[in-house]
Short mmCIF file of C-alpha atoms in Angstrom, two decimals:
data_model
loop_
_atom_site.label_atom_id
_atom_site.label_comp_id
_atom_site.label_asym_id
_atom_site.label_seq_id
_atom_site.Cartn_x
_atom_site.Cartn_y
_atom_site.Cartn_z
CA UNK A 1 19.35 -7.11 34.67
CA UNK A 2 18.24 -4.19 32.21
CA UNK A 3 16.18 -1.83 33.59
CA UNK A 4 13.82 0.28 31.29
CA UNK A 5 10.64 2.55 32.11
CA UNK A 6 7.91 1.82 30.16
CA UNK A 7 5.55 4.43 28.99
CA UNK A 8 3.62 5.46 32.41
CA UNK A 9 6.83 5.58 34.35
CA UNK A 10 6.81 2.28 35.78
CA UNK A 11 10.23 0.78 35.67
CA UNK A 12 10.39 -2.89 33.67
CA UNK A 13 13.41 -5.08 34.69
CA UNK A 14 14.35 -7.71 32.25
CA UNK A 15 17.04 -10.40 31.79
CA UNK A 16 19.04 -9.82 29.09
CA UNK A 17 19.06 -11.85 25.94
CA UNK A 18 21.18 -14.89 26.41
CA UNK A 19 23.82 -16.32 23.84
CA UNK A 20 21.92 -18.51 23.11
CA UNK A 21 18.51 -16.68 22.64
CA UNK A 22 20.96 -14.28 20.16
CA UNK A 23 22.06 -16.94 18.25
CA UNK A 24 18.70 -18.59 18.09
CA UNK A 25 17.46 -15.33 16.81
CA UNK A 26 19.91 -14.70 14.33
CA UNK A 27 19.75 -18.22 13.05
CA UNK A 28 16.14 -18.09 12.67
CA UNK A 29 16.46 -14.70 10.47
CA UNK A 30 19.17 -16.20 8.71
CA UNK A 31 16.52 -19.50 7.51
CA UNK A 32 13.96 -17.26 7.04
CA UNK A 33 16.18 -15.10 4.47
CA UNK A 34 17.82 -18.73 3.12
CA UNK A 35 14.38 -21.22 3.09
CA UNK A 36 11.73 -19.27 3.56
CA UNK A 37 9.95 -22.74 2.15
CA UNK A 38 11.57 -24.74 4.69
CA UNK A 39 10.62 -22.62 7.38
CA UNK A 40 6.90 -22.36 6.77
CA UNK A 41 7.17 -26.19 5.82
CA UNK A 42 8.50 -26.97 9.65
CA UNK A 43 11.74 -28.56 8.45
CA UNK A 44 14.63 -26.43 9.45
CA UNK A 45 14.39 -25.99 13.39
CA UNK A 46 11.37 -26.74 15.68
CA UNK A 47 11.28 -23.30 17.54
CA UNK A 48 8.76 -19.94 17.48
CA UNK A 49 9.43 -19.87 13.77
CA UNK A 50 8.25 -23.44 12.51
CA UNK A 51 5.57 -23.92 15.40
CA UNK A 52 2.29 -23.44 13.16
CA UNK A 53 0.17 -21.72 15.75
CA UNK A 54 2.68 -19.14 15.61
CA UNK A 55 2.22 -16.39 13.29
CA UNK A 56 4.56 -16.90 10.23
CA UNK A 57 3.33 -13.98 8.11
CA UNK A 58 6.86 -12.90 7.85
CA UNK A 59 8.02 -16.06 6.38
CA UNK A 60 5.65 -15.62 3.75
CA UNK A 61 6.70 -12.08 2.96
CA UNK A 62 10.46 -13.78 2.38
CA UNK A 63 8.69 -15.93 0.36
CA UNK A 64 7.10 -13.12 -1.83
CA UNK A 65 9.49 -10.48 -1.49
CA UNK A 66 12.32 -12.97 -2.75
CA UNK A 67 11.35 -15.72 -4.87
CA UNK A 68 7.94 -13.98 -6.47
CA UNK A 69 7.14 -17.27 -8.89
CA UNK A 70 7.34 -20.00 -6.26
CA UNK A 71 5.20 -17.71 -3.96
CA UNK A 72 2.44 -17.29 -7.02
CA UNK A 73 3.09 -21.04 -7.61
CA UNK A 74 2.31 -22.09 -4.23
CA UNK A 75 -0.56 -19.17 -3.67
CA UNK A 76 -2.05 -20.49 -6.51
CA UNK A 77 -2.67 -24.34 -5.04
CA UNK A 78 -4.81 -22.35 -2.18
CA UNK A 79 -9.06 -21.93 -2.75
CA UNK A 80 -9.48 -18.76 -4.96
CA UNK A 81 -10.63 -16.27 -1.98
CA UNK A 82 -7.90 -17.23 -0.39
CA UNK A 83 -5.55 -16.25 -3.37
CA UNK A 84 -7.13 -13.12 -3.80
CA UNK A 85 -6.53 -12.07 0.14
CA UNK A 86 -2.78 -13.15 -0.25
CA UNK A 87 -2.26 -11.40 -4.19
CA UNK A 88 -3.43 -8.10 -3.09
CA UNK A 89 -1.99 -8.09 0.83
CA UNK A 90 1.69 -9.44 -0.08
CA UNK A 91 2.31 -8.55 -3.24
CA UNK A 92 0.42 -5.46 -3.80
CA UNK A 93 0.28 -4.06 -0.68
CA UNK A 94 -3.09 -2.64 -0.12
CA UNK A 95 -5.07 -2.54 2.97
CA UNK A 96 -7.17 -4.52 4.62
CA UNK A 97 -10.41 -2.76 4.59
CA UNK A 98 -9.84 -2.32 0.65
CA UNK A 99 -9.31 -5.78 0.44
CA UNK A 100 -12.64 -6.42 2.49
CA UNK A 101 -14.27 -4.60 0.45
CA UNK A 102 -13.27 -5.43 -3.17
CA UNK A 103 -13.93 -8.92 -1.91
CA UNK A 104 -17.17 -7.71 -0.30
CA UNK A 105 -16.56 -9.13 2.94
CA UNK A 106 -17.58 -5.87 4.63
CA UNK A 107 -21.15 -7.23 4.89
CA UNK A 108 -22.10 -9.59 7.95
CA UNK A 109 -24.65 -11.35 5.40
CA UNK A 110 -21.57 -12.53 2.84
CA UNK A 111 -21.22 -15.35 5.93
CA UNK A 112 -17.10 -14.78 5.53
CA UNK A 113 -14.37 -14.10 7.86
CA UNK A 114 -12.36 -11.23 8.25
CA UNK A 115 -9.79 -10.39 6.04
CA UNK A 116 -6.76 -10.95 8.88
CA UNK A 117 -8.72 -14.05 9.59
CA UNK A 118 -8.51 -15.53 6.01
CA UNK A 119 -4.75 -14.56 5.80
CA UNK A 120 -4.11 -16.19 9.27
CA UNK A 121 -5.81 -19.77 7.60
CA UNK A 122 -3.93 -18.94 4.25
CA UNK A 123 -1.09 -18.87 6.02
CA UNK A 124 -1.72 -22.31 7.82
CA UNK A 125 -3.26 -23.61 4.49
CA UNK A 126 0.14 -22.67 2.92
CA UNK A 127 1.99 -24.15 5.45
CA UNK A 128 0.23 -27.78 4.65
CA UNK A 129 0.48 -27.42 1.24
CA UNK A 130 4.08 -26.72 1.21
CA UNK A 131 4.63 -29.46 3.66
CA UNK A 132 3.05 -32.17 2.29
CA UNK A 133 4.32 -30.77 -1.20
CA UNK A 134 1.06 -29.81 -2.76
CA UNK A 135 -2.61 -30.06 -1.15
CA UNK A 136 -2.73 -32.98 1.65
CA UNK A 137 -5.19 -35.29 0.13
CA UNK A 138 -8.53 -36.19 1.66
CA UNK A 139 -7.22 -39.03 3.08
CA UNK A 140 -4.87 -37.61 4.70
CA UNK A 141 -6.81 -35.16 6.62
CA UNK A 142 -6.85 -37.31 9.45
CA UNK A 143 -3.56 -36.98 11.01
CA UNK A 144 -2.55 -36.63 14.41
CA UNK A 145 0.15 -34.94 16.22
CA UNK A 146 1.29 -31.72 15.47
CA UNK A 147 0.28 -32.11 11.43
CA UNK A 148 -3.50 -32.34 12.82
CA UNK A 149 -3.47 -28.54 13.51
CA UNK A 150 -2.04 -27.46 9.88
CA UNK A 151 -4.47 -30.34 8.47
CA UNK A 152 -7.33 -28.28 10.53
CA UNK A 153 -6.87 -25.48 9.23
CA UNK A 154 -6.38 -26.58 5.47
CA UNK A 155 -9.82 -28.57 5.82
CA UNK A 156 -11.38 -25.44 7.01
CA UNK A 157 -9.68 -23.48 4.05
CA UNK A 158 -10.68 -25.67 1.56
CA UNK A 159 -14.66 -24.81 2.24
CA UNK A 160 -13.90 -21.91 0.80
CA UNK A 161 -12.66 -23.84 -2.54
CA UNK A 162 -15.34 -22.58 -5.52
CA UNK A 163 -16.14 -19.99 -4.17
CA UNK A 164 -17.09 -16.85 -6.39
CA UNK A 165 -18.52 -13.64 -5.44
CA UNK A 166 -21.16 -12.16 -7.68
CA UNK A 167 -19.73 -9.33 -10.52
CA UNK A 168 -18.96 -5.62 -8.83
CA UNK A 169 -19.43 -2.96 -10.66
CA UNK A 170 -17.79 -0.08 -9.06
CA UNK A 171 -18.21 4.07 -10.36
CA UNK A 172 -14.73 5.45 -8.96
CA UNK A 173 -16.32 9.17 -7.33
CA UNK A 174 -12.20 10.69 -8.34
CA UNK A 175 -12.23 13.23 -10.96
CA UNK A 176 -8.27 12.82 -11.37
CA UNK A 177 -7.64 16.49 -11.93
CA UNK A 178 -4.41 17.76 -10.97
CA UNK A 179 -5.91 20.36 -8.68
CA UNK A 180 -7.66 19.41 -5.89
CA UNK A 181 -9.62 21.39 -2.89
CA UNK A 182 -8.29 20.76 0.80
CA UNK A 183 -12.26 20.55 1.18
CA UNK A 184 -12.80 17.95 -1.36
CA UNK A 185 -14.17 14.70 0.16
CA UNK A 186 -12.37 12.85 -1.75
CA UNK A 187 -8.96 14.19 -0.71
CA UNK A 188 -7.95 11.02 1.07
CA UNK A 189 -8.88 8.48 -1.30
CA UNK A 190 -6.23 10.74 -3.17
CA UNK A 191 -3.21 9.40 -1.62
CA UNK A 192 -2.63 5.91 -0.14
CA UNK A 193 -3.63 4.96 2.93
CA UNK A 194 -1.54 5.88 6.16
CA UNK A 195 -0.44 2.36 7.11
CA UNK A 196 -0.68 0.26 4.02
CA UNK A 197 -0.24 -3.30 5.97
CA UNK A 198 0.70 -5.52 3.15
CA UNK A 199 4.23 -6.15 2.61
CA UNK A 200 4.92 -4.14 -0.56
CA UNK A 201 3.64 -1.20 1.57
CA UNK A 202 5.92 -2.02 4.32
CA UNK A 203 9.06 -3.08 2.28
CA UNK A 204 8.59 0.41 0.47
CA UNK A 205 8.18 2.52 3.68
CA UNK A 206 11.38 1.08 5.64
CA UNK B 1 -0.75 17.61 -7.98
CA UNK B 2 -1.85 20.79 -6.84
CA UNK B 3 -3.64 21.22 -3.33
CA UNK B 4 -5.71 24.40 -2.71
CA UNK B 5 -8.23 26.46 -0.82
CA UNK B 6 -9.51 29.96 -0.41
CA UNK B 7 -8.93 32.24 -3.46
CA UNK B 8 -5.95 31.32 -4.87
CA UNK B 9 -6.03 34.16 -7.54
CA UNK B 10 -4.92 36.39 -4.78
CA UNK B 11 -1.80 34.08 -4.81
CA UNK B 12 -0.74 34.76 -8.64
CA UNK B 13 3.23 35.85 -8.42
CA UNK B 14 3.93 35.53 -5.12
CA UNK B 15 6.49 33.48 -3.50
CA UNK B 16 6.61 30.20 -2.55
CA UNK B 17 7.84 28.00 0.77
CA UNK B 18 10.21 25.39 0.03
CA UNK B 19 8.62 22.36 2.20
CA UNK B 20 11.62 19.09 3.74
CA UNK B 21 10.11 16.18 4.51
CA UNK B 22 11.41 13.61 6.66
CA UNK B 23 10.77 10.44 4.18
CA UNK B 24 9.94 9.97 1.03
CA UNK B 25 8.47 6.80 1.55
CA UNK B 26 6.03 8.54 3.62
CA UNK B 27 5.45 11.40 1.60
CA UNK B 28 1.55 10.56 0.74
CA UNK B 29 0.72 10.80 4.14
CA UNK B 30 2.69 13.67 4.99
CA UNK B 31 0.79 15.30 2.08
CA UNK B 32 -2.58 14.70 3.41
CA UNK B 33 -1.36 16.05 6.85
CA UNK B 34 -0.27 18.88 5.51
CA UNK B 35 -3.59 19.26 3.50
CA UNK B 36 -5.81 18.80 6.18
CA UNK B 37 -3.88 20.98 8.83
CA UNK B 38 -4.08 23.89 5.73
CA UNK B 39 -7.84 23.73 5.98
CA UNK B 40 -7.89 23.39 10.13
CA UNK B 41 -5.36 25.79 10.94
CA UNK B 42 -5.69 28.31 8.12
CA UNK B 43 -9.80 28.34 7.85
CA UNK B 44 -10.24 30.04 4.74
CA UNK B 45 -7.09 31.55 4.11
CA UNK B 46 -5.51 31.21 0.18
CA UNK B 47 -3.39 28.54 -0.04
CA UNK B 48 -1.80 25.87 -1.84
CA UNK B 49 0.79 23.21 -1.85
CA UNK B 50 2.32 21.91 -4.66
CA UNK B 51 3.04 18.12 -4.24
CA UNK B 52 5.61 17.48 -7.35
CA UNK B 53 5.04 13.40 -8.57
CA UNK B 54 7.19 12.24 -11.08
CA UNK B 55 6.36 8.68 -11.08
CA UNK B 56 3.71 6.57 -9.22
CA UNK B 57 3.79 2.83 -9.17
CA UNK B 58 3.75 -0.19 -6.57
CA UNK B 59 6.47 0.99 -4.74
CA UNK B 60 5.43 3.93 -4.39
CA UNK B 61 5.67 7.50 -5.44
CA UNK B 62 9.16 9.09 -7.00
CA UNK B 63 9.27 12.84 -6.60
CA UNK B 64 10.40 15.59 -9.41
CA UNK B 65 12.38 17.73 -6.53
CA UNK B 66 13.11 16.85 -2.86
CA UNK B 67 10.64 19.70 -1.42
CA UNK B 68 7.41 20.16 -1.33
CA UNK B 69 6.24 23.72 -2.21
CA UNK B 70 3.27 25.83 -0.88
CA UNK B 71 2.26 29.20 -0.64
CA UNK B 72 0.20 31.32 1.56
CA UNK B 73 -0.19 35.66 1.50
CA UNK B 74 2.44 34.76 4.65
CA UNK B 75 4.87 32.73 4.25
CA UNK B 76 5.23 32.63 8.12
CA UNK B 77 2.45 30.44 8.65
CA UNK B 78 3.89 27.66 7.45
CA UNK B 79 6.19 27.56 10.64
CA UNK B 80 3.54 26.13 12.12
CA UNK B 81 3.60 23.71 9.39
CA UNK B 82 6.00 21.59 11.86
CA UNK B 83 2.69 20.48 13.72
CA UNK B 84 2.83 17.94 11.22
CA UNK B 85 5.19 15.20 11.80
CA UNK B 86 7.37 14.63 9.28
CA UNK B 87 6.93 18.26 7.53
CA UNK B 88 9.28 22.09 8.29
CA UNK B 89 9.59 24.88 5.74
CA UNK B 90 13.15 25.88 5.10
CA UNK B 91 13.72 28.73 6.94
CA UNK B 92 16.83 30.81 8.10
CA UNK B 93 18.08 29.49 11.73
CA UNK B 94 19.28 33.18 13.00
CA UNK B 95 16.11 35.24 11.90
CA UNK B 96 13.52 33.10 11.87
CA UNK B 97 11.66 33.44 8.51
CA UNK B 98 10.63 31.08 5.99
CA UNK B 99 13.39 30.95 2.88
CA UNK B 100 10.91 32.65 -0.09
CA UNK B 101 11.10 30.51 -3.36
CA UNK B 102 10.89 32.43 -6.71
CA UNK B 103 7.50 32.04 -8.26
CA UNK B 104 8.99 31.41 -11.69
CA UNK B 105 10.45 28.91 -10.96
CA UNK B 106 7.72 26.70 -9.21
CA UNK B 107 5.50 27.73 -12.08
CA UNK B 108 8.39 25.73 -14.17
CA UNK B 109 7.88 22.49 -11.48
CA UNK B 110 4.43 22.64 -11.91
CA UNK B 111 4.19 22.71 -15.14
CA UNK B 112 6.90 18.80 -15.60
CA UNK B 113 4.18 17.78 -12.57
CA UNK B 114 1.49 18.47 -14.83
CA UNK B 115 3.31 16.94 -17.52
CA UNK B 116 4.24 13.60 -15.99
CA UNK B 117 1.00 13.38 -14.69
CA UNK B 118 -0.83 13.38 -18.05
CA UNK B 119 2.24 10.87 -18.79
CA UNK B 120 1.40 8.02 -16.88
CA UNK B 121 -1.74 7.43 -18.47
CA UNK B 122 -0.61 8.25 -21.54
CA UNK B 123 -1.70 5.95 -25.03
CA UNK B 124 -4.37 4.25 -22.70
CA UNK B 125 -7.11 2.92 -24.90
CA UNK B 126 -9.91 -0.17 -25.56
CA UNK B 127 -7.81 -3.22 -24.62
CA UNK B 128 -4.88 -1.18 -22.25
CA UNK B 129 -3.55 -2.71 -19.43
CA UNK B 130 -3.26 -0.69 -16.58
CA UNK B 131 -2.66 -0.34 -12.78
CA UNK B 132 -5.29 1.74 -10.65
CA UNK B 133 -3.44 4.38 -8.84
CA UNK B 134 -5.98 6.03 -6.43
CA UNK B 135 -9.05 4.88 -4.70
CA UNK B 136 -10.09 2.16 -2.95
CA UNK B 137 -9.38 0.05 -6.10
CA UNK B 138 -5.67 1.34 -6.30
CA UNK B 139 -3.11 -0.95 -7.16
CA UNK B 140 -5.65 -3.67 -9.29
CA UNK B 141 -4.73 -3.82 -12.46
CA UNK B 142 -6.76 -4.73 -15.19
CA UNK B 143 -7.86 -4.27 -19.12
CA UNK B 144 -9.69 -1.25 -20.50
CA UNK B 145 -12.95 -2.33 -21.86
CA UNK B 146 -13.83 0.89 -22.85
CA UNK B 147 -12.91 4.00 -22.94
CA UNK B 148 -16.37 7.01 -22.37
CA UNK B 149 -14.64 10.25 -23.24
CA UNK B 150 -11.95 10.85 -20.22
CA UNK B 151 -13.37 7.71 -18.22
CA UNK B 152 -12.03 4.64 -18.39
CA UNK B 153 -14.30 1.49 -17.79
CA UNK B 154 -11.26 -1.35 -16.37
CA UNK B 155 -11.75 -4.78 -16.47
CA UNK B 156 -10.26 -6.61 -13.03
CA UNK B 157 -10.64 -10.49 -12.97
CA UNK B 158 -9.74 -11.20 -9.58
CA UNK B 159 -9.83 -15.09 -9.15
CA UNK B 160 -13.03 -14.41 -6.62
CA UNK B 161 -14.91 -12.68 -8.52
CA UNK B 162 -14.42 -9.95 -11.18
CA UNK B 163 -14.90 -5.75 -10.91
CA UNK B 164 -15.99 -3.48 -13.68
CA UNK B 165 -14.79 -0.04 -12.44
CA UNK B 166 -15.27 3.32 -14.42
CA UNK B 167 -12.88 5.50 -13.63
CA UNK B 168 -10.90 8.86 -14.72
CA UNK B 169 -7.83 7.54 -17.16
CA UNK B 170 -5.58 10.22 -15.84
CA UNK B 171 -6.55 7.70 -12.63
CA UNK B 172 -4.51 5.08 -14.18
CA UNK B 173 -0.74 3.78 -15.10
CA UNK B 174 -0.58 2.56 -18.41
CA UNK B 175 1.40 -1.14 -18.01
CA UNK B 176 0.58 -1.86 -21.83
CA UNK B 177 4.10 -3.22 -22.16
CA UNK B 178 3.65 -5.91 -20.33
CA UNK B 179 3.07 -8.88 -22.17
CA UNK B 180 -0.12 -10.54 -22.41
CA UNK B 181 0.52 -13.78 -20.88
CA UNK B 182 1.97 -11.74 -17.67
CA UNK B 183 -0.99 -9.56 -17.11
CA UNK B 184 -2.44 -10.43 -13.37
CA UNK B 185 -4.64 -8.01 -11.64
CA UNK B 186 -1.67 -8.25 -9.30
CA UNK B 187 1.11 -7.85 -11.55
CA UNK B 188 3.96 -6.57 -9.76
CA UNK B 189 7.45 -5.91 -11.99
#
């Protein structure tokens, strides 16, 4: 038993990891870094990593981070919001709330979810499409078992399909001078955010 | 880039403190600490900080030297500087003061910052395509459209919907060598 004392002082006793629960985790990296496909798809091992309701963001980021084109390939088969959410949070790294906004999904009147909402669908979306190797047609909506909850989701996702938001024009406030005041309001939109939460942000700050 | 406050003219010739930081990859934020503790902790004292970019892309920013350098009529004060996670002047162990840093020779840093900075946005003109670097729109890229004196009006077709930002050019990384049939608002090399 490992005993550890959590952050108010109370002590935590755990079990350690078994062999088996090391190997399973090793061997789940391991796919992730060999098929990232094959993992979001469900076909290498039914465990925490290929159960859809589980979140399999980092699958995806394997899937960006390693083989770019099939990632764009595959993003690209998704509704056009949804492509835009994924583009700018796994490959270019930028925040949420700039993503929200960009998008204009700050606003409770644009009727859309929230950003990590979209990406959690996207991700489920992606996960049918790369299943079913490209977009599950109508007909097949209708499954049962455990396709009906990646089918679910990818009939929800696909209401989104067409969807355009009207043209943003944007005046950037930055005067891009090389000196800038401490007292300038401006001084944070300076330098990048303090927890960029896409992947690109992550990948460069580990 | 070149953080200040206070009257800086009192500053001219004097020396500077050499400023570690714990990672790179965290430098931006570690900058704005550093900015923001200046103008909590020092009120209206002079001061600046000298934050030495070489490069700026997706991955991040590359630095000219491994220190930050900023300046203060004390050099002292910036052992406090260690409030900020991440940030300690280079200072001598036994005594206790801050390691002074000729002048001369940060004028010399400052000047390849200035230069690399006017660098990255270099050539950018009608029909450029570039990556936003600050702002809420930072790492779009897009095409110029136009170009209004120093401001930059950029083009970004996102597949959504598309944004017509006007922005500084110094603002922006000029990615005109990428070919055409590459260029993606999220282009990533």
């Amino acid at each position: 038993m490992e005993e550890t004392h959590i952050g108010d002082g109370t002590l935590v006793q755990r079990f350690p990891k078994s062999a088996y629960e090391d190997s399973s985790d090793k061997r789940a990296a391991e796919l992730w870094r060999e098929d990232p496909e094959g993992v979001l798809a469900g076909q290498c091992l039914a465990s925490v990593e290929t159960d859809p309701s589980r979140d399999q963001s980092s699958a995806v980021v394997a899937l960006a981070v390693e083989q770019p084109e099939r990632f764009r390939e595959l993003v690209g088969k998704l509704p056009e919001l949804i492509q835009d959410i994924f583009f700018q949070h796994y490959l270019l790294g930028r925040t949420q709330t700039q993503i929200a906004e960009v998008l204009g999904m700050m606003q409770s009147s644009s009727g859309l979810m929230g950003v990590s909402q979209n990406l959690k669908l996207g991700v489920m979306g992606l996960c049918a499409v790369i299943a079913w190797g490209g977009p599950p047609a109508k007909a097949e909506w209708e499954a049962t078992g455990r396709e009906k909850e990646l089918l679910e989701a990818y009939r929800r996702m696909e209401r989104l399909r067409g969807r355009r938001g009207r043209a943003l024009e944007v005046r950037s406030a930055l005067t891009g001078k090389f000196v800038i005041k401490t007292s300038d309001p401006l001084l944070e939109q300076v330098f990048a955010p303090e927890a960029p939460d896409g992947p690109v942000g992550r990948g460069a700050r580990c | 880039m070149l953080i200040e406050q206070g009257r800086v003219a009192t500053l001219r010739g004097k020396p500077w403190a050499a400023i570690d930081v714990a990672s790179e990859a965290r430098i931006e934020e570690i900058v704005l600490h550093i900015a923001r503790w200046a103008g909590k902790v020092l009120g209206e004292k002079a001061f600046q900080l000298l934050f030495p970019v070489k490069r700026r892309d997706l991955s991040g920013v590359e630095m000219l030297t491994p220190h930050l350098y900023g300046r203060t009529a004390d050099l002292q004060d910036f052992l406090v500087v260690k409030e900020v996670r991440g940030a300690w002047p280079v200072f001598d162990e036994e005594t206790r003061e801050v390691i002074s840093v000729e002048d001369r020779f940060v004028q010399e840093v400052m000047a390849k910052a200035r230069e690399a900075a006017d660098g990255w946005s270099a050539g950018i003109k009608r029909g450029s395509f570039v990556r936003v670097l600050f702002g809420n729109e930072r790492m779009l890229c897009g095409e110029v459209e136009e170009m209004r004196g120093s401001l930059a009006v950029v083009v970004i077709r996102l597949r959504s919907r598309t944004v017509r930002l006007t922005i500084p050019s110094q603002a922006l990384l000029n990615l005109s060598f990428v070919p055409k049939r590459e260029r993606e608002y999220f282009y990533a090399d």
